[in-house]
């Protein structure tokens, strides 16, 4: 009998490429992962990994088993979901992963909404923006909150097998220190006049940087002297201390540090769209259904807050 957990580890290894990366992704030690894969080889009676001093890679038999593992794991989840649907009770653990600003904004709204379901448990973890979808696909989590700056629905191509539920639109706003001249709501925000300011931005490659680059492209691009710091929390902390200014998604202003003033940006403002991503089979679980419903309700509240943030004079 093949062990389902070991099949999941093998599938994860096929994605990550190394035992060390697989261990980090699943929260095990490399030694434990190696032992589990060796046990799976004993169960199957064939070599699944070609091990060398420089690492390991899947054998032909390993690649074949990965294909079938995908089918087996999907069938098991579908069966569990059907049985849970028959019970018609929201129970069990629902794992959600969210990028940091979404976690801060949604968590206080989800907890009261789901507390009345005494037989289910919500586990909400923060993760990097780029890894949420992969965690859903590998069945590490049930739902991931992800963002998209392209304006195109992400549920196509490689992600076509997943369900994408649109939650909200999140436009950029300008964050300035409380003592800055632009903290005065009567001072107009003109992009051309901001190029001489000290800008604080995310490093190239981070998704929030895309919005800033898009915003300033029409006025010659980001000043070469811009300071780069990883994480919107760090960026806003520096702005609050008077180090510079930043263009950030409005969602980042929810729970932002004191000492900040936001201003609505002029013209056609870049925005990201936030989606809940999940596997279609998991939607048959009542616990996943009520969690998705709670996410949609929370998104409505957050969207209203963002509308107030970006519509009122500031």
Short mmCIF file of C-alpha atoms in Angstrom, two decimals, residues 2-252:
data_model
loop_
_atom_site.label_atom_id
_atom_site.label_comp_id
_atom_site.label_asym_id
_atom_site.label_seq_id
_atom_site.Cartn_x
_atom_site.Cartn_y
_atom_site.Cartn_z
CA UNK A 2 1.45 3.37 -1.03
CA UNK A 3 1.65 5.98 1.70
CA UNK A 4 -0.18 9.15 0.63
CA UNK A 5 2.09 11.45 2.62
CA UNK A 6 5.15 9.97 0.93
CA UNK A 7 3.52 10.44 -2.47
CA UNK A 8 2.99 14.09 -1.59
CA UNK A 9 6.67 14.41 -0.61
CA UNK A 10 7.72 12.85 -3.93
CA UNK A 11 5.45 15.24 -5.79
CA UNK A 12 6.94 18.17 -3.87
CA UNK A 13 10.47 16.98 -4.68
CA UNK A 14 9.56 16.95 -8.39
CA UNK A 15 8.63 20.65 -8.06
CA UNK A 16 11.45 21.83 -5.77
CA UNK A 17 14.27 19.84 -7.39
CA UNK A 18 16.33 19.18 -4.24
CA UNK A 19 15.83 17.40 -0.94
CA UNK A 20 16.85 20.54 0.97
CA UNK A 21 14.27 22.71 -0.82
CA UNK A 22 11.60 20.04 -0.33
CA UNK A 23 12.38 19.87 3.38
CA UNK A 24 12.17 23.65 3.72
CA UNK A 25 8.84 23.79 1.87
CA UNK A 26 7.24 21.04 3.97
CA UNK A 27 8.78 21.93 7.34
CA UNK A 28 10.90 18.78 7.76
CA UNK A 29 14.62 18.16 8.04
CA UNK A 30 16.45 17.01 4.88
CA UNK A 31 17.23 13.75 6.68
CA UNK A 32 13.53 13.11 7.33
CA UNK A 33 12.64 13.79 3.69
CA UNK A 34 15.38 11.47 2.49
CA UNK A 35 14.16 8.73 4.83
CA UNK A 36 10.56 9.10 3.66
CA UNK A 37 11.58 8.88 0.01
CA UNK A 38 13.71 5.80 0.74
CA UNK A 39 10.69 4.23 2.46
CA UNK A 40 8.58 4.98 -0.63
CA UNK A 41 11.20 3.24 -2.78
CA UNK A 42 10.91 0.18 -0.56
CA UNK A 43 7.12 0.27 -0.90
CA UNK A 44 7.28 0.43 -4.69
CA UNK A 45 10.25 -1.89 -5.12
CA UNK A 46 11.95 0.44 -7.62
CA UNK A 47 14.49 3.26 -7.48
CA UNK A 48 12.66 6.60 -7.60
CA UNK A 49 15.68 8.87 -7.15
CA UNK A 50 19.10 8.79 -8.73
CA UNK A 51 21.33 9.90 -5.85
CA UNK A 52 24.83 11.32 -6.44
CA UNK A 53 27.27 13.25 -4.21
CA UNK A 54 26.01 16.43 -5.87
CA UNK A 55 22.32 15.81 -5.24
CA UNK A 56 19.44 13.70 -6.49
CA UNK A 57 17.03 13.63 -9.40
CA UNK A 58 14.01 11.57 -10.36
CA UNK A 59 14.48 8.35 -12.27
CA UNK A 60 12.11 7.42 -15.09
CA UNK A 61 10.12 5.37 -12.58
CA UNK A 62 10.07 8.36 -10.23
CA UNK A 63 8.70 10.67 -12.91
CA UNK A 64 6.04 8.10 -13.81
CA UNK A 65 4.98 7.78 -10.18
CA UNK A 66 4.75 11.59 -9.84
CA UNK A 67 2.21 11.66 -12.68
CA UNK A 68 0.11 8.99 -10.99
CA UNK A 69 0.63 10.62 -7.57
CA UNK A 70 -1.03 13.76 -8.88
CA UNK A 71 -4.04 11.71 -9.97
CA UNK A 72 -4.16 9.72 -6.72
CA UNK A 73 -3.94 12.80 -4.47
CA UNK A 74 -6.59 14.62 -6.50
CA UNK A 75 -8.92 11.60 -6.30
CA UNK A 76 -8.41 11.27 -2.55
CA UNK A 77 -9.21 14.95 -2.03
CA UNK A 78 -12.29 14.73 -4.25
CA UNK A 79 -13.52 11.69 -2.28
CA UNK A 80 -12.93 13.40 1.08
CA UNK A 81 -14.75 16.50 -0.18
CA UNK A 82 -17.76 14.45 -1.33
CA UNK A 83 -17.98 12.73 2.05
CA UNK A 84 -17.68 16.07 3.86
CA UNK A 85 -20.39 17.47 1.60
CA UNK A 86 -22.67 14.58 2.59
CA UNK A 87 -22.15 15.42 6.26
CA UNK A 88 -23.14 19.03 5.49
CA UNK A 89 -21.19 20.29 8.51
CA UNK A 90 -18.32 22.76 8.46
CA UNK A 91 -15.62 20.81 10.25
CA UNK A 92 -11.89 20.15 10.12
CA UNK A 93 -8.94 22.43 9.45
CA UNK A 94 -8.96 24.96 6.61
CA UNK A 95 -5.49 26.26 5.78
CA UNK A 96 -5.25 29.72 4.20
CA UNK A 97 -2.11 31.52 3.12
CA UNK A 98 -1.99 35.24 2.37
CA UNK A 99 0.61 37.84 1.49
CA UNK A 100 1.39 40.07 4.52
CA UNK A 101 -0.79 43.11 3.77
CA UNK A 102 -3.79 40.88 2.99
CA UNK A 103 -3.24 38.86 6.17
CA UNK A 104 -3.24 42.04 8.28
CA UNK A 105 -6.41 43.36 6.62
CA UNK A 106 -8.43 40.12 6.45
CA UNK A 107 -7.55 38.29 9.68
CA UNK A 108 -9.53 40.55 12.07
CA UNK A 109 -12.61 40.15 9.88
CA UNK A 110 -12.36 36.39 9.34
CA UNK A 111 -11.94 35.40 12.98
CA UNK A 112 -15.35 36.68 14.25
CA UNK A 113 -17.14 35.42 11.15
CA UNK A 114 -15.84 31.84 11.46
CA UNK A 115 -15.88 31.56 15.25
CA UNK A 116 -19.47 30.31 15.24
CA UNK A 117 -18.40 27.12 13.44
CA UNK A 118 -17.19 25.28 16.53
CA UNK A 119 -16.11 22.12 14.70
CA UNK A 120 -13.75 23.78 12.23
CA UNK A 121 -10.40 25.51 12.65
CA UNK A 122 -8.90 28.26 10.49
CA UNK A 123 -5.13 28.33 10.08
CA UNK A 124 -3.97 31.56 8.41
CA UNK A 125 -0.31 31.95 7.53
CA UNK A 126 1.62 34.66 5.72
CA UNK A 127 3.65 33.72 2.68
CA UNK A 128 5.49 35.28 -0.20
CA UNK A 129 3.24 36.55 -2.98
CA UNK A 130 4.72 34.27 -5.59
CA UNK A 131 4.34 31.01 -3.63
CA UNK A 132 0.65 31.04 -2.65
CA UNK A 133 -0.66 29.47 -5.86
CA UNK A 134 1.97 26.75 -5.75
CA UNK A 135 1.02 25.92 -2.16
CA UNK A 136 -2.60 25.44 -3.29
CA UNK A 137 -1.53 23.27 -6.20
CA UNK A 138 0.67 21.09 -3.95
CA UNK A 139 -2.18 20.80 -1.39
CA UNK A 140 -0.17 22.43 1.39
CA UNK A 141 -3.04 24.90 1.82
CA UNK A 142 -6.69 25.03 0.83
CA UNK A 143 -6.92 28.71 -0.16
CA UNK A 144 -4.31 31.30 -1.07
CA UNK A 145 -4.78 35.06 -1.33
CA UNK A 146 -2.69 36.26 -4.25
CA UNK A 147 -2.36 39.47 -6.23
CA UNK A 148 -2.09 40.33 -9.92
CA UNK A 149 -0.87 43.60 -11.46
CA UNK A 150 -1.46 42.71 -15.12
CA UNK A 151 -5.23 43.24 -15.18
CA UNK A 152 -5.66 39.86 -16.86
CA UNK A 153 -7.53 37.07 -15.12
CA UNK A 154 -4.85 34.69 -13.78
CA UNK A 155 -6.94 31.54 -14.09
CA UNK A 156 -5.53 30.65 -17.48
CA UNK A 157 -2.55 28.71 -18.77
CA UNK A 158 -0.61 26.92 -16.03
CA UNK A 159 -3.21 27.94 -13.42
CA UNK A 160 -6.23 26.84 -15.47
CA UNK A 161 -6.87 23.86 -13.19
CA UNK A 162 -7.42 26.11 -10.18
CA UNK A 163 -10.38 28.31 -9.22
CA UNK A 164 -9.69 32.07 -8.97
CA UNK A 165 -12.27 34.17 -7.10
CA UNK A 166 -11.86 37.93 -7.45
CA UNK A 167 -11.99 39.70 -4.09
CA UNK A 168 -11.04 43.34 -4.58
CA UNK A 169 -9.17 46.01 -6.54
CA UNK A 170 -6.28 47.64 -4.68
CA UNK A 171 -5.00 50.94 -6.18
CA UNK A 172 -1.73 52.66 -5.36
CA UNK A 173 -1.69 55.62 -2.97
CA UNK A 174 1.13 57.98 -2.07
CA UNK A 175 2.46 57.58 1.48
CA UNK A 176 4.32 60.55 2.97
CA UNK A 177 5.59 61.46 6.47
CA UNK A 178 3.21 63.54 8.58
CA UNK A 179 5.55 66.53 8.43
CA UNK A 180 6.00 66.44 4.65
CA UNK A 181 4.65 69.31 2.53
CA UNK A 182 2.33 66.83 0.77
CA UNK A 183 0.75 65.96 4.11
CA UNK A 184 -1.21 69.18 3.55
CA UNK A 185 -4.39 68.15 1.64
CA UNK A 186 -4.40 71.54 -0.11
CA UNK A 187 -1.01 70.81 -1.70
CA UNK A 188 -1.61 69.26 -5.15
CA UNK A 189 0.03 65.94 -5.99
CA UNK A 190 1.89 66.34 -9.29
CA UNK A 191 4.00 63.36 -10.36
CA UNK A 192 6.57 65.46 -12.23
CA UNK A 193 7.31 67.39 -9.04
CA UNK A 194 7.95 64.21 -7.08
CA UNK A 195 11.01 63.09 -9.03
CA UNK A 196 13.27 65.18 -6.81
CA UNK A 197 11.94 63.51 -3.67
CA UNK A 198 13.69 60.72 -1.79
CA UNK A 199 11.80 57.60 -2.88
CA UNK A 200 11.66 54.34 -0.95
CA UNK A 201 10.72 51.34 -3.09
CA UNK A 202 10.69 47.56 -3.08
CA UNK A 203 13.62 45.86 -4.87
CA UNK A 204 13.30 44.94 -8.52
CA UNK A 205 11.50 41.64 -8.85
CA UNK A 206 9.10 42.27 -5.97
CA UNK A 207 5.52 42.55 -7.18
CA UNK A 208 4.78 45.86 -5.43
CA UNK A 209 7.72 47.41 -7.30
CA UNK A 210 5.86 46.78 -10.55
CA UNK A 211 3.15 49.25 -9.58
CA UNK A 212 5.64 52.00 -8.68
CA UNK A 213 7.55 51.55 -11.94
CA UNK A 214 4.28 51.66 -13.88
CA UNK A 215 3.17 54.81 -12.06
CA UNK A 216 6.38 56.76 -12.76
CA UNK A 217 6.99 55.45 -16.28
CA UNK A 218 5.05 58.35 -17.83
CA UNK A 219 7.26 60.95 -16.09
CA UNK A 220 10.64 59.44 -16.90
CA UNK A 221 10.80 56.55 -14.47
CA UNK A 222 12.00 56.07 -10.92
CA UNK A 223 14.84 58.40 -9.81
CA UNK A 224 18.19 56.61 -9.82
CA UNK A 225 18.80 57.59 -6.19
CA UNK A 226 15.76 55.67 -4.89
CA UNK A 227 16.31 53.58 -1.77
CA UNK A 228 15.34 49.90 -2.02
CA UNK A 229 14.03 47.92 0.95
CA UNK A 230 12.32 44.55 1.03
CA UNK A 231 8.77 44.36 2.39
CA UNK A 232 6.02 46.97 2.40
CA UNK A 233 6.03 47.00 6.20
CA UNK A 234 9.66 48.10 6.17
CA UNK A 235 9.00 50.67 3.44
CA UNK A 236 6.13 52.26 5.39
CA UNK A 237 8.11 52.23 8.63
CA UNK A 238 10.87 54.23 6.94
CA UNK A 239 8.37 56.66 5.44
CA UNK A 240 6.81 57.23 8.87
CA UNK A 241 10.26 58.19 10.15
CA UNK A 242 10.67 60.85 7.50
CA UNK A 243 13.23 58.98 5.38
CA UNK A 244 11.29 59.43 2.13
CA UNK A 245 8.01 58.87 0.29
CA UNK A 246 6.53 55.77 -1.34
CA UNK A 247 3.75 54.64 -3.65
CA UNK A 248 2.12 51.60 -2.04
CA UNK A 249 -1.09 49.58 -2.52
CA UNK A 250 -3.88 51.11 -0.44
CA UNK A 251 -4.26 47.76 1.35
CA UNK A 252 -0.84 48.35 2.92
#
